[in-house]
Short mmCIF file of C-alpha atoms (C1' of nucleotides) in Angstrom, two decimals:
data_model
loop_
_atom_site.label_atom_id
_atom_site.label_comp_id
_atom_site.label_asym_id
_atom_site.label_seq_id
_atom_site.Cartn_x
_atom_site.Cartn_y
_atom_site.Cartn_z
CA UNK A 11 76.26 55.39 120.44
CA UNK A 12 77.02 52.38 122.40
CA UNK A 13 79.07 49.36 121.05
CA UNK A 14 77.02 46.11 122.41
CA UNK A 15 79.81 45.36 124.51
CA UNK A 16 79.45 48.37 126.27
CA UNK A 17 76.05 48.00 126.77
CA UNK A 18 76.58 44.80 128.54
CA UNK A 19 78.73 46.45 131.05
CA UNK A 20 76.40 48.69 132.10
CA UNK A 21 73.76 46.33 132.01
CA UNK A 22 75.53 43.85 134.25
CA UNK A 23 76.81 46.68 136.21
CA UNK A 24 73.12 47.65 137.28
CA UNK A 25 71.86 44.42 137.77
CA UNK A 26 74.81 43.21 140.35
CA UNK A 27 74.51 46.65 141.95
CA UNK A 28 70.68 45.90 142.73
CA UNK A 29 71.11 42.78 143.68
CA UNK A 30 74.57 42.77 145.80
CA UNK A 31 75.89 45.88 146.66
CA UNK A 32 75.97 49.44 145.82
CA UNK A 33 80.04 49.59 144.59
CA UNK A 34 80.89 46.35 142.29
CA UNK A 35 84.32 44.49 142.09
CA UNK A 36 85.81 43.90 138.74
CA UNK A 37 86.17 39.70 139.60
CA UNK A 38 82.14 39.52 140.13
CA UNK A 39 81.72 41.65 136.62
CA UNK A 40 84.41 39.61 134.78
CA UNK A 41 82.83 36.33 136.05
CA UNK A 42 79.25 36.96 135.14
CA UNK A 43 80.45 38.54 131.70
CA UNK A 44 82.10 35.74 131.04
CA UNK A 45 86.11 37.39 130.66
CA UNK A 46 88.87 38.24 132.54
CA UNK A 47 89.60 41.13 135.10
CA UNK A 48 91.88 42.78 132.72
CA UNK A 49 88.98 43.43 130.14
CA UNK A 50 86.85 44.62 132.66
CA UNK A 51 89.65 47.41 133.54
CA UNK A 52 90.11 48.41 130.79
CA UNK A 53 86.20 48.60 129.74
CA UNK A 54 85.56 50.23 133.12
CA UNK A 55 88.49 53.37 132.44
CA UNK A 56 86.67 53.39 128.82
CA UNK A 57 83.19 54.10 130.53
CA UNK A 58 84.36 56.07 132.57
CA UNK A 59 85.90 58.25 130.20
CA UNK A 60 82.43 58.33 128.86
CA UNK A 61 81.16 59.38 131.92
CA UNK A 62 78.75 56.93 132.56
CA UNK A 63 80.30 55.33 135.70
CA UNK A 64 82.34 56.76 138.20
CA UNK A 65 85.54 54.29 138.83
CA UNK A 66 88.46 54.45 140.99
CA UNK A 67 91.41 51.72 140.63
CA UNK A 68 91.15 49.04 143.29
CA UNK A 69 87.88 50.72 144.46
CA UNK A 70 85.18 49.05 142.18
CA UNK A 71 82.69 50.59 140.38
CA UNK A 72 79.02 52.86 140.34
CA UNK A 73 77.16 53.58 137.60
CA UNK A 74 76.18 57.29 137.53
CA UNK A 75 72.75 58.73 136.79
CA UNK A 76 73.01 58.50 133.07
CA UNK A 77 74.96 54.95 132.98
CA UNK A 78 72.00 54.18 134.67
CA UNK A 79 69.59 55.33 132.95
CA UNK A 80 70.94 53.98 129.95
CA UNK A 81 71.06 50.25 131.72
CA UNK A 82 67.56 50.70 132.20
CA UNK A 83 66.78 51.23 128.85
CA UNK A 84 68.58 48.20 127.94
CA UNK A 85 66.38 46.20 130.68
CA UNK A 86 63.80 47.80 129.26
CA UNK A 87 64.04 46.56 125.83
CA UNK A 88 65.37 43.22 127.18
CA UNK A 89 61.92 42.97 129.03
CA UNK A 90 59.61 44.05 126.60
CA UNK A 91 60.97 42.01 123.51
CA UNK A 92 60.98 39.31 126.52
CA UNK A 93 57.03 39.85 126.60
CA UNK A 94 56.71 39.89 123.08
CA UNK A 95 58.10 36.60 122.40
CA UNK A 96 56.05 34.82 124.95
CA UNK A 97 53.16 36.62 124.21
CA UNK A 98 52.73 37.23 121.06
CA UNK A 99 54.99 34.03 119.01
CA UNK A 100 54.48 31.48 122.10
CA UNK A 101 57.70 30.92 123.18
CA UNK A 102 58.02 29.43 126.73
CA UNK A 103 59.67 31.30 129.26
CA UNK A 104 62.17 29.53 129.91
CA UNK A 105 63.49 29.83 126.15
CA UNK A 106 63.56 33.69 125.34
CA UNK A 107 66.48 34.71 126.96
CA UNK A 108 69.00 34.11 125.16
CA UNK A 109 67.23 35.38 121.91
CA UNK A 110 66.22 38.80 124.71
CA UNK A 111 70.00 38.86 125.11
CA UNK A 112 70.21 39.98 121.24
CA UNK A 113 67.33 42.32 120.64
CA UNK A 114 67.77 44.25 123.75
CA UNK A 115 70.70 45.93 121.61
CA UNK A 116 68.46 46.75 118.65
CA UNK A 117 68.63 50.59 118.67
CA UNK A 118 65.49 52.47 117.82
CA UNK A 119 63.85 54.72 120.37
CA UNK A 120 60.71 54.00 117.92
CA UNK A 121 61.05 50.51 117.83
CA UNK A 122 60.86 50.17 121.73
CA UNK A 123 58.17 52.45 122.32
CA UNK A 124 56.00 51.11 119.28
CA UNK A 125 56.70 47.52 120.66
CA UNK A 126 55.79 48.70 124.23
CA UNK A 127 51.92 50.01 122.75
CA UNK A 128 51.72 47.12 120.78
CA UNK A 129 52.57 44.43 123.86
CA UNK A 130 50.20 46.78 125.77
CA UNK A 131 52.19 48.88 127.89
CA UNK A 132 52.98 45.37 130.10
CA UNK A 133 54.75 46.44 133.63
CA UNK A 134 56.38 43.04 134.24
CA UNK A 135 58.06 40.44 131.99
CA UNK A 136 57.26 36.83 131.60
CA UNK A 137 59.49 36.40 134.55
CA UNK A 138 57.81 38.31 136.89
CA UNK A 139 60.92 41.15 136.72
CA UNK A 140 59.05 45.11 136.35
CA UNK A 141 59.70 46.53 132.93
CA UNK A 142 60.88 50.21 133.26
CA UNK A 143 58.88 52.46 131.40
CA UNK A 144 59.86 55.19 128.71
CA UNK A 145 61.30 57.68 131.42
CA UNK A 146 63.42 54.45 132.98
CA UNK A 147 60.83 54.27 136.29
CA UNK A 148 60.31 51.09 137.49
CA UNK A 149 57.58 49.92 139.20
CA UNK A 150 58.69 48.77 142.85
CA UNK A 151 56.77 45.46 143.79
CA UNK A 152 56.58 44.23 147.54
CA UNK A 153 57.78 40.58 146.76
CA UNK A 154 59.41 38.43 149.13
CA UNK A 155 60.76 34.90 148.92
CA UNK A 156 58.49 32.19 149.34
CA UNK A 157 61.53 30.57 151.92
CA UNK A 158 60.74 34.19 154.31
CA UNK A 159 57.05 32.99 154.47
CA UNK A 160 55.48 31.04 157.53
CA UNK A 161 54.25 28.13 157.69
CA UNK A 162 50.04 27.88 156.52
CA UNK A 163 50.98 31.65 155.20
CA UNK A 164 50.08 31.83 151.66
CA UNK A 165 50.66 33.92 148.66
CA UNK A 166 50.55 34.42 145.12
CA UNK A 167 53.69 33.62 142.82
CA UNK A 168 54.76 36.29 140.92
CA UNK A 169 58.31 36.38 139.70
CA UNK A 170 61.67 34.58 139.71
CA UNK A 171 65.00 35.39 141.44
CA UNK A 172 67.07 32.97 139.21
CA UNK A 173 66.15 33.20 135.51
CA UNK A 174 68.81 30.01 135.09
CA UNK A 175 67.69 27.72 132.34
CA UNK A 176 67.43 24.99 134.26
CA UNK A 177 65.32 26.41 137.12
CA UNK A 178 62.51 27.66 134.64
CA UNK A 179 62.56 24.58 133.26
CA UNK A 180 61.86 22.80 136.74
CA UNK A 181 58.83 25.19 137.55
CA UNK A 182 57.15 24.47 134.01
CA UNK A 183 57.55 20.49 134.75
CA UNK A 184 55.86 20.89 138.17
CA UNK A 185 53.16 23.61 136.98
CA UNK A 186 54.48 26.37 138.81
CA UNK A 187 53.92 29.39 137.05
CA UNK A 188 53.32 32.70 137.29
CA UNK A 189 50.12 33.96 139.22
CA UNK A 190 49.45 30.67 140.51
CA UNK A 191 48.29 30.60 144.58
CA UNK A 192 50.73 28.76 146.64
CA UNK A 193 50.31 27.79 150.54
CA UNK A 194 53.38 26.77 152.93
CA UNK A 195 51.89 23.56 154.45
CA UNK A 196 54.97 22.60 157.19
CA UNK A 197 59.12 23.28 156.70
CA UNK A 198 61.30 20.17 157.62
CA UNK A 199 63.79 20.72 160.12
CA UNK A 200 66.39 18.43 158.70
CA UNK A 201 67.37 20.41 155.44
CA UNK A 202 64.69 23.34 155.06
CA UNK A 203 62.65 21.76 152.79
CA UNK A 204 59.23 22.80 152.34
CA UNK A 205 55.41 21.06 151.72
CA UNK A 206 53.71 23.39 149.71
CA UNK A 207 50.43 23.25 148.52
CA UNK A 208 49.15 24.31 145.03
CA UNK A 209 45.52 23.71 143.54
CA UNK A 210 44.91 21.66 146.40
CA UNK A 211 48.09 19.46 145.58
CA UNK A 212 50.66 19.38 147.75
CA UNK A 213 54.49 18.17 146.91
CA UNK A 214 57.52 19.39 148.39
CA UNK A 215 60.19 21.79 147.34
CA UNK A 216 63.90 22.69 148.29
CA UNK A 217 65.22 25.35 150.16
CA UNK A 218 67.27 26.29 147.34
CA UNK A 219 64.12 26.72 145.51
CA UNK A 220 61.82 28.34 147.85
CA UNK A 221 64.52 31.05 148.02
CA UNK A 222 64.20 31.70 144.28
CA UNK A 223 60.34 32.01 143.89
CA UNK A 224 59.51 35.53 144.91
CA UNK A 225 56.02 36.00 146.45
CA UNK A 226 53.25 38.35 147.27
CA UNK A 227 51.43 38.16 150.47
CA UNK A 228 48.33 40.11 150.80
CA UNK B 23 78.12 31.49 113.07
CA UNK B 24 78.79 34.40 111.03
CA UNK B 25 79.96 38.11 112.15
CA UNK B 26 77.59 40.79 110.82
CA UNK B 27 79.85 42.00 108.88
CA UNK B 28 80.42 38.66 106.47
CA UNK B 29 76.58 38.41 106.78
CA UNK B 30 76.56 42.00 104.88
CA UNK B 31 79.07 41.10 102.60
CA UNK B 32 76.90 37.96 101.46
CA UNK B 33 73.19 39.82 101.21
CA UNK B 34 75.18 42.51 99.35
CA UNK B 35 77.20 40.34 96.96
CA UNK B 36 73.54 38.25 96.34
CA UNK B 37 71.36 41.52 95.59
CA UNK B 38 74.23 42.64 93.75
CA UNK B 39 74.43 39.44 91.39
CA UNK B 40 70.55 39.75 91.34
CA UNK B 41 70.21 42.93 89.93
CA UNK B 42 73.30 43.59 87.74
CA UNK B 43 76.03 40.63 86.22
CA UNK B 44 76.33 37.06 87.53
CA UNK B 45 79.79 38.35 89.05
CA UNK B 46 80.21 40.81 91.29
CA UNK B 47 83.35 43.01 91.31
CA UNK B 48 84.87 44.86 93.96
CA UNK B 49 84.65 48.50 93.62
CA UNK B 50 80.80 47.87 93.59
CA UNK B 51 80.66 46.33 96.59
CA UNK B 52 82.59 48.27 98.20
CA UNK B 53 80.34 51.26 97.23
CA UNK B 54 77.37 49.41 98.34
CA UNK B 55 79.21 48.21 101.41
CA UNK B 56 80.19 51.69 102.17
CA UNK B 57 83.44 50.72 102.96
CA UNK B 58 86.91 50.29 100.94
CA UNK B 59 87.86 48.48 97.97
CA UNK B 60 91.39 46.56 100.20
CA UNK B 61 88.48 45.68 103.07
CA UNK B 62 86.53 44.16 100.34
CA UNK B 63 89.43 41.98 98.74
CA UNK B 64 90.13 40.78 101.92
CA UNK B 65 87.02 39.84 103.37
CA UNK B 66 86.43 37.90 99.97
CA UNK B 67 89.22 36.12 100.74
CA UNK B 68 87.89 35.08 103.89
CA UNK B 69 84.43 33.87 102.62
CA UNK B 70 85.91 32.24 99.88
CA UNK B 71 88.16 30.15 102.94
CA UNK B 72 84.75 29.29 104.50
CA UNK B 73 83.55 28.12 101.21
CA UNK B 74 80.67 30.26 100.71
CA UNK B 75 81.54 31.74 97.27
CA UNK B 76 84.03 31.60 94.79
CA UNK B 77 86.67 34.43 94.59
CA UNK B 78 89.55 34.64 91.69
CA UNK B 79 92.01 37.63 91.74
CA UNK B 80 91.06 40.51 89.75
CA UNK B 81 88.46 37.87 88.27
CA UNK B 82 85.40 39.05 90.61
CA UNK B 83 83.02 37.04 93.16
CA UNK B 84 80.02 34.71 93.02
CA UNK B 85 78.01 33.08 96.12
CA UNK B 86 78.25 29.32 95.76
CA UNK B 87 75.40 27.01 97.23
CA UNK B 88 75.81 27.48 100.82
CA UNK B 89 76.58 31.21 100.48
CA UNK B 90 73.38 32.04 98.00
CA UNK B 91 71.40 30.21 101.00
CA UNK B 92 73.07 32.04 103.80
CA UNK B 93 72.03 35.34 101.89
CA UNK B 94 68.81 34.46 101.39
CA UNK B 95 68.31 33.54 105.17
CA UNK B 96 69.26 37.25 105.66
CA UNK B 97 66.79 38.30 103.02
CA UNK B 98 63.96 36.71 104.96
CA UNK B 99 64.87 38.09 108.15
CA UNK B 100 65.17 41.44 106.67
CA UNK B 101 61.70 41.19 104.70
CA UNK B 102 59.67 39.57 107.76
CA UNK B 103 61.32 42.38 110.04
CA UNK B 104 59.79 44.73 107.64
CA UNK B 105 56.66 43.26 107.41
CA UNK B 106 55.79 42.78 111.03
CA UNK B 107 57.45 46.42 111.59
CA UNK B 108 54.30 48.35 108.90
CA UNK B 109 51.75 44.99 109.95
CA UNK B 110 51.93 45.16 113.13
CA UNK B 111 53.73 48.10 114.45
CA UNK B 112 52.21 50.28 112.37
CA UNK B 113 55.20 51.61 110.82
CA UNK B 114 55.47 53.44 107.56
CA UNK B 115 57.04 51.84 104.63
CA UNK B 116 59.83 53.93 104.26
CA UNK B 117 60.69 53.72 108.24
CA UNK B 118 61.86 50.19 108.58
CA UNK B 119 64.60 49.63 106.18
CA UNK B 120 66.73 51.04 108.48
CA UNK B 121 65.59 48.91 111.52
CA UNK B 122 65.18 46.00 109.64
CA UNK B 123 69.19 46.05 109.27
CA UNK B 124 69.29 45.68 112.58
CA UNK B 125 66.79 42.91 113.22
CA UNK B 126 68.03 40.59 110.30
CA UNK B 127 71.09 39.88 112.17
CA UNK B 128 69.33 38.07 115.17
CA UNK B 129 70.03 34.45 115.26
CA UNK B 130 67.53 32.57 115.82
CA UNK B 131 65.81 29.67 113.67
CA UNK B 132 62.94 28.98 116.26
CA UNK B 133 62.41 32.96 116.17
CA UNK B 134 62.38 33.48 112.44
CA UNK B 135 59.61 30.69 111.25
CA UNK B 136 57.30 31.48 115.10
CA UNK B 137 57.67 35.30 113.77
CA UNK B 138 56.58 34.27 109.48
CA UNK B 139 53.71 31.91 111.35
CA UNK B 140 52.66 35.40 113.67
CA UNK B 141 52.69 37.15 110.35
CA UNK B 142 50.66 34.41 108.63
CA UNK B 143 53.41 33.13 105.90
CA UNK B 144 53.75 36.36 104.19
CA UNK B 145 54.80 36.23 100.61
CA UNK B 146 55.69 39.79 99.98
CA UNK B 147 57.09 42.87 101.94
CA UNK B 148 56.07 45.87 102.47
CA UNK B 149 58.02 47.00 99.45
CA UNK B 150 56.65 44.60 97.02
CA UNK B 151 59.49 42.11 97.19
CA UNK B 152 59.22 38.71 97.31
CA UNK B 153 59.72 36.90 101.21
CA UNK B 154 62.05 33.23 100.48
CA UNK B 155 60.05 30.84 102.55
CA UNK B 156 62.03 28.71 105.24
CA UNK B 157 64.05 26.32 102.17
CA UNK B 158 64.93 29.78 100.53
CA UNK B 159 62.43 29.51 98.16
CA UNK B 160 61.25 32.58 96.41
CA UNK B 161 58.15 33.13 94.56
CA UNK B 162 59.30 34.19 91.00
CA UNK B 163 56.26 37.25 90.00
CA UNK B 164 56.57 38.61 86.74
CA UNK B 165 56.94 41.92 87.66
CA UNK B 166 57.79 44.87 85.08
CA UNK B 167 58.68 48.52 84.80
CA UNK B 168 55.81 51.08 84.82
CA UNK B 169 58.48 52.88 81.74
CA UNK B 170 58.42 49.74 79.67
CA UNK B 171 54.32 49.37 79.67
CA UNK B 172 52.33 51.45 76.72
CA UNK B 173 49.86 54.24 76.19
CA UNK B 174 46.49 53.04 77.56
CA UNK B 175 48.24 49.75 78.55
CA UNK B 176 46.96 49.15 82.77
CA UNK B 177 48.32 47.26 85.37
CA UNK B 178 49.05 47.17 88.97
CA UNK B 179 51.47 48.54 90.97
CA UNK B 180 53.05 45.56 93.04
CA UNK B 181 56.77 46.64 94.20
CA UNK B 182 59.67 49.03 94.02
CA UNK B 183 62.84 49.00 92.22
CA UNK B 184 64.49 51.29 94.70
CA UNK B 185 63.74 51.29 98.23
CA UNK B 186 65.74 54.61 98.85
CA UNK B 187 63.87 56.99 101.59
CA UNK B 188 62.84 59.57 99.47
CA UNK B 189 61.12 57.34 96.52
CA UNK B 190 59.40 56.07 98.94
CA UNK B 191 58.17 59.62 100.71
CA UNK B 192 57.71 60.39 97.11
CA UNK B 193 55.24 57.64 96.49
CA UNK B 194 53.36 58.44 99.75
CA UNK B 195 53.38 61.98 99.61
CA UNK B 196 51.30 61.06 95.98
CA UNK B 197 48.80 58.32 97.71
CA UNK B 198 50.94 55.80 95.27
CA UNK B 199 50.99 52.70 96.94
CA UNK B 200 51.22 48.49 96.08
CA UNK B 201 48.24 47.14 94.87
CA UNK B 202 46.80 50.01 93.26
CA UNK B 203 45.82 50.47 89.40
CA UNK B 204 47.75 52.51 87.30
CA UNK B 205 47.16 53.22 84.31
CA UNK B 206 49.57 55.29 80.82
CA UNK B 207 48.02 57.91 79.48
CA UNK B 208 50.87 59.30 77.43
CA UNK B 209 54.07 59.80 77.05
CA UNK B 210 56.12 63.23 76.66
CA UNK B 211 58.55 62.44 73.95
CA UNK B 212 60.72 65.47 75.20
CA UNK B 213 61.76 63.70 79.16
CA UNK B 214 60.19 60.49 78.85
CA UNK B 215 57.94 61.77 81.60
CA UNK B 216 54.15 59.76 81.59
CA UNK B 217 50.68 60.97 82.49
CA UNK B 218 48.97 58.80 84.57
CA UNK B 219 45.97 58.11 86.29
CA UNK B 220 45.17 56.68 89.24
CA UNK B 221 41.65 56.08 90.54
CA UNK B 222 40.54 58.35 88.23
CA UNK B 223 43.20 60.94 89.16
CA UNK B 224 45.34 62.21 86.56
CA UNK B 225 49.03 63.24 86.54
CA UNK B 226 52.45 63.22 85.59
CA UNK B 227 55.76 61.57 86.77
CA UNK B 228 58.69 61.72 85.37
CA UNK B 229 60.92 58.72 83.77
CA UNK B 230 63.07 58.19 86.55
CA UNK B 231 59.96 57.67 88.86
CA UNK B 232 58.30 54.89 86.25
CA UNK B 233 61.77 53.12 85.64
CA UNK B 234 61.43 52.27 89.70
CA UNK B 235 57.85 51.24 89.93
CA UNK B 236 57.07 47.65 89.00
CA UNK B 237 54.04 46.75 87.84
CA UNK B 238 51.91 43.40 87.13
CA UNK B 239 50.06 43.93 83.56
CA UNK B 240 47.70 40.89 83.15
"C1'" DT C 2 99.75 47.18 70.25
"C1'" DA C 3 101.83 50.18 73.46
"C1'" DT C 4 100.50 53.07 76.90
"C1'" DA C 5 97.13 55.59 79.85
"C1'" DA C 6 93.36 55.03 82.89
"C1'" DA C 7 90.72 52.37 85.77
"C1'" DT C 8 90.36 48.64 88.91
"C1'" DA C 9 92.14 45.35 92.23
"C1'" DT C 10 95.45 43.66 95.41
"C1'" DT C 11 99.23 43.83 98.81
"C1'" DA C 12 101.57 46.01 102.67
"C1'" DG C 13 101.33 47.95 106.79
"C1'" DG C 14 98.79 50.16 110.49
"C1'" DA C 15 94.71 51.58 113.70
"C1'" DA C 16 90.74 50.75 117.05
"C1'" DA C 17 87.94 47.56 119.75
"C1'" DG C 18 87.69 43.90 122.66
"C1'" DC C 19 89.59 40.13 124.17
"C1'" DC C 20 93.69 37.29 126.18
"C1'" DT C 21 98.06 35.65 129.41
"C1'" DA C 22 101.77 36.76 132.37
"C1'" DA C 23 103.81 39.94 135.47
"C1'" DA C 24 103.55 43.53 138.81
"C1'" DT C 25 101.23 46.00 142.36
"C1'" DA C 26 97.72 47.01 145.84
"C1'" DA C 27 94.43 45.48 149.29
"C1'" DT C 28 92.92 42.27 152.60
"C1'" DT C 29 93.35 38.63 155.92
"C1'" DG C 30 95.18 35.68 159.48
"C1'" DT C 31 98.10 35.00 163.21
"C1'" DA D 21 102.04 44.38 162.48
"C1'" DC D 22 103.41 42.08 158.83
"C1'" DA D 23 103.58 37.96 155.90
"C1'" DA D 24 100.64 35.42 152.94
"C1'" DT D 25 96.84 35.42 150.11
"C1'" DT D 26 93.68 37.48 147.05
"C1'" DA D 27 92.19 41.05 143.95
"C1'" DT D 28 93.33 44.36 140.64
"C1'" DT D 29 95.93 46.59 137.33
"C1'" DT D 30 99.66 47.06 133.80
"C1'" DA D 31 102.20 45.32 129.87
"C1'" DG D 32 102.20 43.37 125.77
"C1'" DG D 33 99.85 40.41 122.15
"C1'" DC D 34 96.07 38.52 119.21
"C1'" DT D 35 91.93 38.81 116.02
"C1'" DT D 36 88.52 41.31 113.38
"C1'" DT D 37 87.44 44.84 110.45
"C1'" DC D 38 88.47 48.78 108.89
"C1'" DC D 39 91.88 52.32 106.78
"C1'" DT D 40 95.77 54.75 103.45
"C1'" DA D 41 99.54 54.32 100.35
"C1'" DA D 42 101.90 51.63 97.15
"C1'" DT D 43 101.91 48.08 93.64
"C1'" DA D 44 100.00 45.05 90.23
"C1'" DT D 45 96.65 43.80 86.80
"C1'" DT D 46 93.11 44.62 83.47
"C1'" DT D 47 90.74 47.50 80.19
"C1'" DA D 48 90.41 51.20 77.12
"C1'" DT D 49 92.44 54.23 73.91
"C1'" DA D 50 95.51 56.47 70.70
#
DNA sequence: TATAAATATTAGGAAAGCCTAAATAATTGT
DNA sequence: ACAATTATTTAGGCTTTCCTAATATTTATA
């Protein structure tokens, strides 16, 4: 058994490995687990004592099938009680991360799966981000920025890069949400920005945030 | 914020003061705590620092305001866990203590009274004990011993004593479960055993079994 | 009531997970 | 290529929560 700690390790581990690049640096895992490079160290010679990541001083860090497996399974439940809270007690999405961040460490194979049949097996989270299932396969999804797209292109919204507080909170002010049709109208030279057009409204949007709204083009 | 570990300490010390004396000595909590008589002193100290009970040397322990209401935050947590885990995930009664554990850690206000709305304000677990409402109120039922009832006296069986796994696997394994009517037949003056009958059905159980059943007689 | 038994506390130490400061390795710029 | 910079690791300490062994207090008993 895990301690929590641990579990965030490998959970970071996974996600900065799918997003950057295959081998991560301990500076990038101490940063976005809020500590210091020496923790990390010594976390990452603990794991790997565990054998769940393969580690060599100086040379960064990969999980290994079953630290990744586990990660998913921490995704997993991060996702799913994710769903549950927006679904089922009408949180907003923008508020059930942080509370995620605790039950995703709730240990009970039972739990998770009786959760998962209750939520109705649901393959993405109120984010837009795949839940893995029971086996730890995740569903691939073609998604591309919305900034990639070309101009009268359009698409349907359907999940979020950042997850930051503050950019969830922007997309529910301006009725951006998930599933919602959205058309690139022109792109301004000057600093990227873009006219979009939703519901037959158009209003512009940064580059910075075109970049974060991932889209699917038919 | 409070570690898990002073959370346990103050649920225990509560049920404890519940159930047996006003104070609360060591040695018993550290039985219940599983843990060691010198961990208990010292984590008494600690509480009693924060001001959330009052703790004399060799003298014993006893939740003040703020403590009794921390520990019966934790209660509701624990007992709306519980509930949603039979209500709505279909668990059995004697599966979710252990979960439950778990789940009445998470912090979260918001989460606790959106999860007692989903569950529609529930007054009572699964076990038959009573749910403290947000102010830590608790609905006071008048709730006694099957043992202490009489021959031919009826009533209805509304909660357990003991919420230990195999009581409970006892009481399903026999179809006895809350709500129903139960009613003394006799009484074996050799073991204290009683006859009973439910719905009609007759049989016996044995003193220890009616000292842990509570029952409403009207 | 003096002493034995039971209970509680203190002393000192371990593991986990974090920290700062110092040392070492890797990378970069010229 | 090698000095300067940056990244990483080692060394040593701190806090929390637990432990065992030793000591002190209370309670029970002769």
């Amino acid at each position: 058994m895990l301690s929590k700690s641990e579990e965030n390790y490998l959970k970071e581990i996974y996600a900065l490995s799918e997003s950057s690049k295959e081998v991560v640096n301990t500076s990038l895992l101490a940063n976005k687990l809020a500590t210091k490079s020496p923790s990390v160290t010594e976390m990452l010679k603990k794991l790997a004592k565990k054998n769940l990541l393969k580690y060599e001083k100086y040379k960064g860090v990969k999980l290994n099938t079953q630290g990744k497996s586990i990660a998913l399974g921490i995704i997993r439940k991060h996702r799913l009680w994710e769903t549950f809270l927006v679904d089922k007690l009408n949180f907003n999405w923008d508020e059930v991360h942080v509370i995620a961040e605790q039950l995703e460490h709730i240990q009970s194979d039972q739990l998770t799966d009786r959760l998962d049949e209750f939520l109705g097996f649901p393959t993405m989270d109120p984010h837009g981000d795949p839940i893995p299932n029971k086996k730890g396969q995740v569903i691939k999804i073609n998604k591309t920025p919305l900034f990639n797209m070309g101009i009268s292109e359009e698409g349907v919204f359907i999940g979020v890069k950042s997850s930051s507080d503050s950019f969830l909170k922007y997309l529910s002010k301006n009725n951006i949400s998930i599933g919602c049709k959205i058309k690139i109208i022109s792109i301004e030279d000057f600093d990227n920005s873009l006219k979009i057009e939703i519901n037959n409204l158009r209003f512009n949007i940064s580059k910075d945030v075109a970049q974060n709204l991932y889209m699917e083009v038919k």
